[in-house]
Coordinates of C-alpha atoms in Angstrom, one line a residue:
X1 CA -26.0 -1.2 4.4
X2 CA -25.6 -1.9 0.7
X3 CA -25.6 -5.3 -0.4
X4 CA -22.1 -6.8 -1.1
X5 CA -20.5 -9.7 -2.8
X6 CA -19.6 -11.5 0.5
X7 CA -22.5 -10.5 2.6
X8 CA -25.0 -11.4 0.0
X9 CA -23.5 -15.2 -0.4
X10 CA -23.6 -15.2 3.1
X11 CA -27.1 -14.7 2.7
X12 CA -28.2 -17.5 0.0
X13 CA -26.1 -19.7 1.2
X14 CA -23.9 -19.9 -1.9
X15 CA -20.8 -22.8 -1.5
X16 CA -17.7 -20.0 -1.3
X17 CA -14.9 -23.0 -1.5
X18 CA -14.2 -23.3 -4.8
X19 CA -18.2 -24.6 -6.0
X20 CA -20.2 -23.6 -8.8
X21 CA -23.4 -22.1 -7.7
X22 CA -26.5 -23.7 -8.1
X23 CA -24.3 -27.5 -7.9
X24 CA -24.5 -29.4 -4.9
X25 CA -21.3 -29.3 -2.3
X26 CA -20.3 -32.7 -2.0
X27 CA -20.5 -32.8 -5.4
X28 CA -17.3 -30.6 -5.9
X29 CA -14.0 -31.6 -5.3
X30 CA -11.7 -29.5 -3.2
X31 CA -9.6 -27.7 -5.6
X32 CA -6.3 -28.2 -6.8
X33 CA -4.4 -25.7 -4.9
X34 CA -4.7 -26.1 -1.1
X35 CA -4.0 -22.5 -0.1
X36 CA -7.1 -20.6 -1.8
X37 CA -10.0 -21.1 -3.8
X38 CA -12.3 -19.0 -6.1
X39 CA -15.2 -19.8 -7.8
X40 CA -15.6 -20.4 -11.5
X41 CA -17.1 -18.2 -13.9
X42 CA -17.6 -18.8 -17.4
X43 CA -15.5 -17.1 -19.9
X44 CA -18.3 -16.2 -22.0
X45 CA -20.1 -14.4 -19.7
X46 CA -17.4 -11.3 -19.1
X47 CA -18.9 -8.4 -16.7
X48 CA -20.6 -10.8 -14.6
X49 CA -19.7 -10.1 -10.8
X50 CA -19.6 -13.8 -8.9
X51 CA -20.1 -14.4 -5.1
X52 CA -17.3 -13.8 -3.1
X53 CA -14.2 -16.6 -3.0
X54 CA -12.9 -17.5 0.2
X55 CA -9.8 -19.2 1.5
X56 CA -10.8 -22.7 1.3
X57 CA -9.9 -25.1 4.4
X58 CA -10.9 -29.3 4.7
X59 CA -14.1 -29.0 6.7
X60 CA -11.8 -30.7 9.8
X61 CA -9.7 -28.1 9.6
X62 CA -12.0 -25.5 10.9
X63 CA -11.7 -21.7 11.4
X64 CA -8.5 -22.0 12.4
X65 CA -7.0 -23.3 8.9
X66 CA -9.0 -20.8 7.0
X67 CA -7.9 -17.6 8.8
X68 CA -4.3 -18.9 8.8
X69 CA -4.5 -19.8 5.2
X70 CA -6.0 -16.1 4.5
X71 CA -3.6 -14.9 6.2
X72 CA 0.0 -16.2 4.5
X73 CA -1.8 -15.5 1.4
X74 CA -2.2 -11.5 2.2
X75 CA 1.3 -11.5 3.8
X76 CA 2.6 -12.8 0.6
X77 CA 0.6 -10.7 -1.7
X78 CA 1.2 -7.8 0.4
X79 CA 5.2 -8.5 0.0
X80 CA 4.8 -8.5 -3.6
X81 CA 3.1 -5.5 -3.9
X82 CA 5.4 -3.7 -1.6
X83 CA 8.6 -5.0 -3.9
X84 CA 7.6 -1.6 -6.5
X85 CA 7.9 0.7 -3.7
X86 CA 11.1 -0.8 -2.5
X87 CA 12.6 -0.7 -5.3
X88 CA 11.9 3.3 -6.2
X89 CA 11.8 4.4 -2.8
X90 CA 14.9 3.4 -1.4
X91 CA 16.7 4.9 -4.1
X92 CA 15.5 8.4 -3.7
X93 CA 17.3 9.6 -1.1
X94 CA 20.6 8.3 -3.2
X95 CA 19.4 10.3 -6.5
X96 CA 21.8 13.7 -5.9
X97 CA 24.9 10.8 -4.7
X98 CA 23.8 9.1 -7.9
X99 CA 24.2 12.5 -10.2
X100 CA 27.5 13.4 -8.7
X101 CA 28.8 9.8 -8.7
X102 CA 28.0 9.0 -12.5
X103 CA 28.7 12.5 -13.3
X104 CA 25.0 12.6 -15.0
X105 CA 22.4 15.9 -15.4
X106 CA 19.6 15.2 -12.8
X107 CA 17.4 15.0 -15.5
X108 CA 19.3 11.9 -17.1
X109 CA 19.2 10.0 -13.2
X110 CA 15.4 10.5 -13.3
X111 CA 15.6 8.6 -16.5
X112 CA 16.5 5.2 -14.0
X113 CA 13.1 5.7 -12.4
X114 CA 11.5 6.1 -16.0
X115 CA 13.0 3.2 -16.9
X116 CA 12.1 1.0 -14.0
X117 CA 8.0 2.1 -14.6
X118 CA 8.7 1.7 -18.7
X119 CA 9.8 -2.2 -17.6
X120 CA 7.5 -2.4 -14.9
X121 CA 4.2 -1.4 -17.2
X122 CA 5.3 -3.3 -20.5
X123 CA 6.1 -6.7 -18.5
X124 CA 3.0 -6.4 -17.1
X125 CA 1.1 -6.8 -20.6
X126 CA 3.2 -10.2 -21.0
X127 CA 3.3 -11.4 -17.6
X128 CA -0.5 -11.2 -17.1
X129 CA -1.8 -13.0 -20.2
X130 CA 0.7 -15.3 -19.5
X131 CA -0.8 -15.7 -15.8
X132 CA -4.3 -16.1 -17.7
X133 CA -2.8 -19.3 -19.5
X134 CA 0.0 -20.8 -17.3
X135 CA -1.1 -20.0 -13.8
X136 CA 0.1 -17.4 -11.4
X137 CA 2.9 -19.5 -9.8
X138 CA 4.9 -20.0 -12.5
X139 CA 5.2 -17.0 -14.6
X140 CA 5.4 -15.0 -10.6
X141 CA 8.4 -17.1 -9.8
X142 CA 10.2 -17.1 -13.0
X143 CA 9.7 -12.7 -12.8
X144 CA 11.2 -12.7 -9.4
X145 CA 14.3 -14.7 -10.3
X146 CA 14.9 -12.6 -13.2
X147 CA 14.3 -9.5 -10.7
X148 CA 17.0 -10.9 -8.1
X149 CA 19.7 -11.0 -11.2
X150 CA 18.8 -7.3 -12.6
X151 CA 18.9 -6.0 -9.3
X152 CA 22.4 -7.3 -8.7
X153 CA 23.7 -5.8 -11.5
X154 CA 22.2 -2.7 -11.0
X155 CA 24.8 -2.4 -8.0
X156 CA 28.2 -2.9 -10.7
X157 CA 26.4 -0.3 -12.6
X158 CA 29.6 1.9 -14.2
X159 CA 27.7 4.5 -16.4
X160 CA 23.9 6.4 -16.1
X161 CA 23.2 4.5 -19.0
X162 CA 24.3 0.9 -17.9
X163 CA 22.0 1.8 -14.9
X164 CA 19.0 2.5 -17.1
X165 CA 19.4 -0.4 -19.0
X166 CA 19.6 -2.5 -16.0
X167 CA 16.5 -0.6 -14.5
X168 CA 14.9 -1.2 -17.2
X169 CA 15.3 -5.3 -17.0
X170 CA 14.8 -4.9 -13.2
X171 CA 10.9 -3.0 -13.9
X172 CA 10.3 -5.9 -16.7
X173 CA 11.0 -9.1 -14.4
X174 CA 9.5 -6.8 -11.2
X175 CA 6.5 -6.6 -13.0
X176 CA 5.5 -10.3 -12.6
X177 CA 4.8 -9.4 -8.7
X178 CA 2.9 -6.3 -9.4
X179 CA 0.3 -7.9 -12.2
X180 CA -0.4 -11.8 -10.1
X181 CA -1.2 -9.7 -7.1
X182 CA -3.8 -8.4 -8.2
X183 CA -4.9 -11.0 -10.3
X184 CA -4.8 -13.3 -7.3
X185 CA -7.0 -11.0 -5.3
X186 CA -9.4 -11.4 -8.1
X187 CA -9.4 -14.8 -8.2
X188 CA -10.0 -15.2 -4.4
X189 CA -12.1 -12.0 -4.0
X190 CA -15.2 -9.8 -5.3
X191 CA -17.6 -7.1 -4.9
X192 CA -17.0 -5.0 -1.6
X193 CA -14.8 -7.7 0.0
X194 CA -12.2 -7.2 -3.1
X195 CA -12.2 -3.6 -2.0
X196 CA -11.3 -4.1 1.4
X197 CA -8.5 -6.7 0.7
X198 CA -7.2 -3.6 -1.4
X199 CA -7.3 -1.7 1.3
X200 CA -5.9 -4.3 3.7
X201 CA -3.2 -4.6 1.1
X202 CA -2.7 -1.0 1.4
X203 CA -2.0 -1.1 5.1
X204 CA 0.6 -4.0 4.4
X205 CA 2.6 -2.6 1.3
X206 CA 2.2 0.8 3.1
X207 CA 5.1 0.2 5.3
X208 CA 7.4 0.0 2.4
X209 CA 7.3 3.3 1.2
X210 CA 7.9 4.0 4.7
X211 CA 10.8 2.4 5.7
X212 CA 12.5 1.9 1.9
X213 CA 13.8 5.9 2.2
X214 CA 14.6 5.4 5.7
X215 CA 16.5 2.7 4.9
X216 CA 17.9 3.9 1.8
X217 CA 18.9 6.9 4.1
X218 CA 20.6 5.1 6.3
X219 CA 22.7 3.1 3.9
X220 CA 23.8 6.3 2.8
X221 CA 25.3 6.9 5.9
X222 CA 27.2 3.3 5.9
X223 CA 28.1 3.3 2.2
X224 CA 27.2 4.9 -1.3
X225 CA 24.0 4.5 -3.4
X226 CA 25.6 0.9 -4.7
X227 CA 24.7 -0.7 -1.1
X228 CA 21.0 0.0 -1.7
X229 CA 20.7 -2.4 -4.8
X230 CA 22.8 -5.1 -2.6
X231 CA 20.3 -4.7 -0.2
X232 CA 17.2 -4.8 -2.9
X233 CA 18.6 -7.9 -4.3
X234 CA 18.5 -9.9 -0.6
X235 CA 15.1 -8.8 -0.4
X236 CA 14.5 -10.0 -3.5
X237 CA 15.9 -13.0 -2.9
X238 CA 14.0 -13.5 0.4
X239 CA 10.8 -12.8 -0.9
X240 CA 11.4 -15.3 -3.9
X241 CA 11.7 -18.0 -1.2
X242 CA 8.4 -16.8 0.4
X243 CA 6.6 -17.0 -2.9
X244 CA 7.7 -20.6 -3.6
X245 CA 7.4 -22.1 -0.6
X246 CA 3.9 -20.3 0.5
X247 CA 1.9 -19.1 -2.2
X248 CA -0.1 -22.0 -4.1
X249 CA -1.8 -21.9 -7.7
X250 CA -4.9 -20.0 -7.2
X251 CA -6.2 -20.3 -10.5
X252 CA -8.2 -23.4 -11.4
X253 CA -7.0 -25.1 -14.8
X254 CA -10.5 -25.3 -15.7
X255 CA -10.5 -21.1 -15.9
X256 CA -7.3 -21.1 -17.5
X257 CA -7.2 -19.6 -21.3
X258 CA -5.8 -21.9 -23.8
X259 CA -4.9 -19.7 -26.6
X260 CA -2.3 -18.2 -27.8
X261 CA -1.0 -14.1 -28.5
X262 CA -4.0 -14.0 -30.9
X263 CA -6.7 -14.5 -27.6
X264 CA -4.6 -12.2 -25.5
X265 CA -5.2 -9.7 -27.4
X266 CA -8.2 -10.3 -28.3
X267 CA -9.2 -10.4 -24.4
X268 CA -7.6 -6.6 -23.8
X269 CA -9.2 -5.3 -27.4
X270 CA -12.7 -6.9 -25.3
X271 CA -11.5 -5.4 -22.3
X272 CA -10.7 -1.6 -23.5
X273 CA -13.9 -1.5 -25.6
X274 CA -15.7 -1.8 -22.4
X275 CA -16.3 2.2 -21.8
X276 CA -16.6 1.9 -17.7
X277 CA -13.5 -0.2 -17.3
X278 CA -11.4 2.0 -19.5
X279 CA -12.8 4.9 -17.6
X280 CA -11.6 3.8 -14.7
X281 CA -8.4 2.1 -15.4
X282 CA -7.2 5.7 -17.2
X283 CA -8.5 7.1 -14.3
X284 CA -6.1 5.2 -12.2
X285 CA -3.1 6.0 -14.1
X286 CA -3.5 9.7 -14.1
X287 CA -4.1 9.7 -10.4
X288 CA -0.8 7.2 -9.9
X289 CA 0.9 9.8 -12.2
X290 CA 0.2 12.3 -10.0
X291 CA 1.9 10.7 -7.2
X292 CA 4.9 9.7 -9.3
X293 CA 5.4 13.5 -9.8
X294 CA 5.6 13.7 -6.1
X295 CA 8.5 10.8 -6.2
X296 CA 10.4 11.9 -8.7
X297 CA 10.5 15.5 -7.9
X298 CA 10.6 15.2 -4.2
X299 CA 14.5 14.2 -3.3
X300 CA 15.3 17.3 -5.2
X301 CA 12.3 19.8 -4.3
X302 CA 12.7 18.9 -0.6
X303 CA 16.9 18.2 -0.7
X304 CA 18.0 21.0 -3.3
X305 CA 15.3 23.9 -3.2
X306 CA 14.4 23.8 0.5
X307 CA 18.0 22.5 2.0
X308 CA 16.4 19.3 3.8
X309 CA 18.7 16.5 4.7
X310 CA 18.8 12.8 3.3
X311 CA 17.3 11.8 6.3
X312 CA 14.3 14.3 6.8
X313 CA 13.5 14.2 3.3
X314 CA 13.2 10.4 4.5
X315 CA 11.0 11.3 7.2
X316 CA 8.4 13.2 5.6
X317 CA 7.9 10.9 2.9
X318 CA 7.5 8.3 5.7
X319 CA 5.0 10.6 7.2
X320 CA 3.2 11.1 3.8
X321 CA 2.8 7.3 3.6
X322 CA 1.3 6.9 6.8
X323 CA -1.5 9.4 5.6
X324 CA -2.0 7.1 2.7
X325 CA -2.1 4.0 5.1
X326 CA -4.3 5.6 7.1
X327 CA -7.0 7.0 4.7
X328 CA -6.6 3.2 3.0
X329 CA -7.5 1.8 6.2
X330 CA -10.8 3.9 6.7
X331 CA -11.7 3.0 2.9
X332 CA -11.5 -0.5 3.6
X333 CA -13.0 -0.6 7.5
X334 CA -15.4 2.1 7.6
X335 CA -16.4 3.2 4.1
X336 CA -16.8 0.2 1.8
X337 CA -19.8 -1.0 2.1
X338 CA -21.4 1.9 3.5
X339 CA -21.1 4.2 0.9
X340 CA -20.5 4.5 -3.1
X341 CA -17.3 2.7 -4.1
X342 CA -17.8 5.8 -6.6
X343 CA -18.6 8.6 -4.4
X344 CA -15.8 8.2 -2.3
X345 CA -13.6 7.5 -5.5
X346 CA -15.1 11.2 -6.7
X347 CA -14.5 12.7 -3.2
X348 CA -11.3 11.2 -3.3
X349 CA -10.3 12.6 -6.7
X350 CA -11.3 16.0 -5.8
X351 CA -9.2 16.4 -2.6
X352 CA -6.0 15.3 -5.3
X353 CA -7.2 18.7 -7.6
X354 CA -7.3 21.1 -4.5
X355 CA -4.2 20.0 -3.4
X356 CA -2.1 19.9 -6.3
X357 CA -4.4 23.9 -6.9
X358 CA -2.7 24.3 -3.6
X359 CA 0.8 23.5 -4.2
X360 CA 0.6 25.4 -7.7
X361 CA 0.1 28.8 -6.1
X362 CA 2.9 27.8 -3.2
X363 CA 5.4 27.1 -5.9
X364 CA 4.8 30.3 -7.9
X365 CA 4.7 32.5 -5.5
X366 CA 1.1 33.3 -5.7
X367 CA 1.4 33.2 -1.4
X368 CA 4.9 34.6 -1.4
X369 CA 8.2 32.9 0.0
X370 CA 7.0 29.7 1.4
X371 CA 8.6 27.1 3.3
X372 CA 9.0 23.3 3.4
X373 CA 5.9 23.2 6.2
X374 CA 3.6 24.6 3.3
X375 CA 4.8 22.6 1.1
X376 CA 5.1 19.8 2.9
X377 CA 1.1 20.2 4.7
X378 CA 0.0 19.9 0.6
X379 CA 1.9 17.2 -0.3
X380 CA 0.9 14.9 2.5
X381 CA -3.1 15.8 1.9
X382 CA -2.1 14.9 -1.6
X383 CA -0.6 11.6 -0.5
X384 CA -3.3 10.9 1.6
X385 CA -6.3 11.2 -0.9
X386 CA -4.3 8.4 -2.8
X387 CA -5.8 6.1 -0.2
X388 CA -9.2 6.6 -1.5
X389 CA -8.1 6.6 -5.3
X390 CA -5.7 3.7 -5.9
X391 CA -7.7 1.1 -4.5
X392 CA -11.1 1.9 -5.1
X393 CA -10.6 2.4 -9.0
X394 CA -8.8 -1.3 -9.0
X395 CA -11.5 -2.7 -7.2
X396 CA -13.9 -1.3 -9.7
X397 CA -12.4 -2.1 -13.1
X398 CA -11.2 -5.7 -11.5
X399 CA -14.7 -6.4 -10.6
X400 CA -15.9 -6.3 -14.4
X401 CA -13.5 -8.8 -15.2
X402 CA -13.2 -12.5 -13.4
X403 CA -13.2 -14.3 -16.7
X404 CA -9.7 -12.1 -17.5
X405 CA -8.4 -11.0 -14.2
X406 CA -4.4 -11.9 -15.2
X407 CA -5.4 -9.6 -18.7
X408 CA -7.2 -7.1 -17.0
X409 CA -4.8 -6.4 -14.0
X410 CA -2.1 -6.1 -16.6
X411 CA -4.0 -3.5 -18.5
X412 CA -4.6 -1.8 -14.9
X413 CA -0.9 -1.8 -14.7
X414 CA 0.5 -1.0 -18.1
X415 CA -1.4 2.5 -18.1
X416 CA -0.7 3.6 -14.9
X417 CA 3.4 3.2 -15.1
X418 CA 3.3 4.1 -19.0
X419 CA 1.3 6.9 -17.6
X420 CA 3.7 7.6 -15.1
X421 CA 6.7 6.8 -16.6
X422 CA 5.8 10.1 -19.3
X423 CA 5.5 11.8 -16.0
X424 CA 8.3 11.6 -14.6
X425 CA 11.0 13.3 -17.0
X426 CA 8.4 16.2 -17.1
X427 CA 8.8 17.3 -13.5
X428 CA 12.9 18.0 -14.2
X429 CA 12.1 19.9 -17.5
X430 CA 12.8 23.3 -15.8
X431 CA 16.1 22.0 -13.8
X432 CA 16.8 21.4 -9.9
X433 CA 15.7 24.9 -8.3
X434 CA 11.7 24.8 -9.3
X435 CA 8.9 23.1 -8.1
X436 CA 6.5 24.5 -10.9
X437 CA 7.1 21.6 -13.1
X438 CA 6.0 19.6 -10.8
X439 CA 3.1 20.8 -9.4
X440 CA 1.9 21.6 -13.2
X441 CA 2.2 17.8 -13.9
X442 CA 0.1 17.2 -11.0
X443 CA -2.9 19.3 -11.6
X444 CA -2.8 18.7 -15.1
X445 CA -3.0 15.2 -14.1
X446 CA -6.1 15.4 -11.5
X447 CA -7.9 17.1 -13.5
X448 CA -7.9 15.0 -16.2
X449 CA -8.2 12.3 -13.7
X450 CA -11.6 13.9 -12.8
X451 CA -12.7 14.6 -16.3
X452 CA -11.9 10.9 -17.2
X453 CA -13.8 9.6 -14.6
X454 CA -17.1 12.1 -15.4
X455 CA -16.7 11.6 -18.8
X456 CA -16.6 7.8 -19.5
X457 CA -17.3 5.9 -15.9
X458 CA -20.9 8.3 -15.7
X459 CA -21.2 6.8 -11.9
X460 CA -24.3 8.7 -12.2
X461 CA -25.9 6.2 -14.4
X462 CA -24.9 3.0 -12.8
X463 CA -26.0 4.6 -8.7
X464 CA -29.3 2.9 -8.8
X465 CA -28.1 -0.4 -9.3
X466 CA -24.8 -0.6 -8.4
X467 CA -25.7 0.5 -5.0
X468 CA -22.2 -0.1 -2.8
X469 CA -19.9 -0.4 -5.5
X470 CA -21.3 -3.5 -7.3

């Protein structure tokens, strides 16, 4: 099996609870969070891939504490990274309601969704240097207040473009949860293990985009489109509680950055001149574009071109999820550390292009009158080689970066909803009876994707000694 960050501490006996290598255990004081620790790494050493962190426990405490700690912490994360989903997914069965109620062209609704990623990806640039400098509990709970608020409004909403605006402040405060995830995973995490905790991540913020459009279908059934932001906002509210009452600093003061805007940029400029961690961070955002083409275009391909209810439009993008879950979950149990981080990335990749290929010549009519089974069969193989993308390319540009994870996983962000965000719009160009649009966008997208990944990662260069992913 290739060697991995965990299994090779594990090996040499490194200290995984919050020591230096090389220093002596008793030596180190526990450190100041309780919850989770992660090792230090110098700041002037970037690209250096440390042993794995671990959950760190008083010896007393045992197994017991440890597993328990690991395992609020990834219930926590996992709600934070499930808030994005929530907060799109319930929505789209409400997009035609919302067209007809604000007396707004289709394309103009889709502009709330463009405005949520907009917020979402250009919070993410402040939140994360500011998680670099402050800490990840403070600038996480401070976002998720600010959330609760927009998302409140967004319900008293009288006008399409009150409701962008408000979308817009709800993607900037949502961002704090999406950029300290990750960041926090980094802290706690490296090498192969960080790709399975993705993964494992996966399998928890999976069952959002699950249940968000059956619940936002079902809430359609009780009340209008209003009721789903009343319901986003006591989620929000239940998950700030969560975060302040469970999840503990995670970054060390020590390995906090003391500088000001000046170093934050400084640290992305560093970060983006590194070719492989660009490659893959663009890589990233041009494969999440192709799945936000799928969300924006999908209430209305699968509602308005193919007649499908609210509620089993609801059902197959709950079945497409669970192909992403489960393909996630055989990344992160079976594949990580048995094959190429980067092969299965490419293999990944290429199963996005044939689709989206796929759906192209369905929605032209290159195969004739199709119906929603076709169309459906491609999108949920498209959905599903997501579990295989989205992940892995994290795990790989996040593993080049410990001495700026809070930076790093903002850039990771940023592109990917700017990315998508330009998306978005594009899928509506041609109106509400087409699917071309949106199947252009996606293999315009993928194969890009691919070409971004060839052309700047080279995986081919790096196989012999970054066997495993490392």
């Amino acid at each position: 099996m290739p060697d991995s960050g965990g299994s090779r501490a594990q090996r040499e006996h490194i200290p995984t609870s919050g020591t230096r290598p090389g220093t002596e255990t008793d030596s180190a004081g526990p450190t100041p969070h309780g919850d989770a620790g992660a090792l230090s790494v110098d700041p002037g050493a970037p690209q250096v891939t440390a042993p794995a962190g671990l959950p760190a426990a008083p010896e007393a405490a045992g197994l017991k504490a440890t597993r328990r700690t690991g395992f609020l912490v990834t219930m926590v994360l996992g709600g934070l990274t499930a808030l994005p989903p929530l907060s799109m997914d319930m929505y789209l069965p409400a997009l035609p309601a919302v067209t007809d109620s604000l007396s707004a062209p289709a394309a103009t609704i889709q502009l709330t969704l463009t405005a949520c990623l907009a917020g979402m990806a250009l919070g993410q640039l402040v939140v994360g240097p500011m998680s670099d400098r402050w800490g990840r509990r403070r600038p996480l709970l401070l976002g998720m207040v600010v959330y609760v608020i927009a998302t409140a409004i967004c319900a008293l909403a009288p006008s399409a473009e009150l409701l962008i605006g408000f979308r817009l402040l709800q993607g900037l405060a949502g961002a704090a949860g999406i950029v300290i995830a990750r960041a926090v995973v980094r802290d706690l995490y490296d090498g192969v293990e960080m790709a399975r905790f993705f993964s494992t991540l996966m399998l928890i913020s999976g069952v959002a985009p699950i249940i968000a459009p059956l619940i936002g279908g079902q809430v359609m059934r009780f009340t209008d489109w209003r009721g789903i932001f009343v319901v986003l906002t006591g989620v929000g509210i239940v998950l700030t509680l969560v975060v302040w009452k469970w999840l503990h600093e995670t970054l060390e003061p020590g390995s906090r950055h003391t500088g000001g805007v000046g170093e934050a940029l400084r640290t992305m400029r560093g970060l983006l001149a590194d070719r492989v961690f660009t490659g893959y961070m663009v890589t990233g955002g041009l494969a999440f574009a192709v799945l936000f083409a799928y969300i924006s275009a999908s209430p209305f391909v699968v509602q308005e071109i193919y007649g499908a209810s609210p509620q089993t439009f609801s059902l197959l993008f709950g079945l497409n999820s669970i192909g992403l879950i489960a393909v996630g979950q055989i990344n992160g149990k079976l594949l990580v550390g048995r094959i190429s981080l980067d092969k299965v990335l490419g293999f990944g990749l290429a199963v996005i292009v044939l689709a989206a290929v796929a759906l192209l010549l369905m929605t032209t009519g290159v195969f004739g009158e199709v119906g929603l089974v076709p169309v459906a069969a491609g999108l949920f193989v498209l959905m599903s080689a997501m579990g295989v993308a989205m992940p892995n390319t994290n795990a790989q540009a996040l593993m080049r970066t410990k001495h700026a994870a809070g930076s790093a996983s903002a850039l990771l962000g940023t592109s990917s909803f700017l990315i998508g965000a330009i998306a978005s719009p594009l899928v509506g160009i041609a109106g509400e009876d087409t699917a071309v649009p949106m199947a252009v966008v996606q293999v315009v997208c993928a194969v890009a994707a691919v070409g971004c990944f060839l052309g700047l990662c080279r995986p081919w260069q790096r196989a012999g000694r970054e066997a495993g992913g490392l």
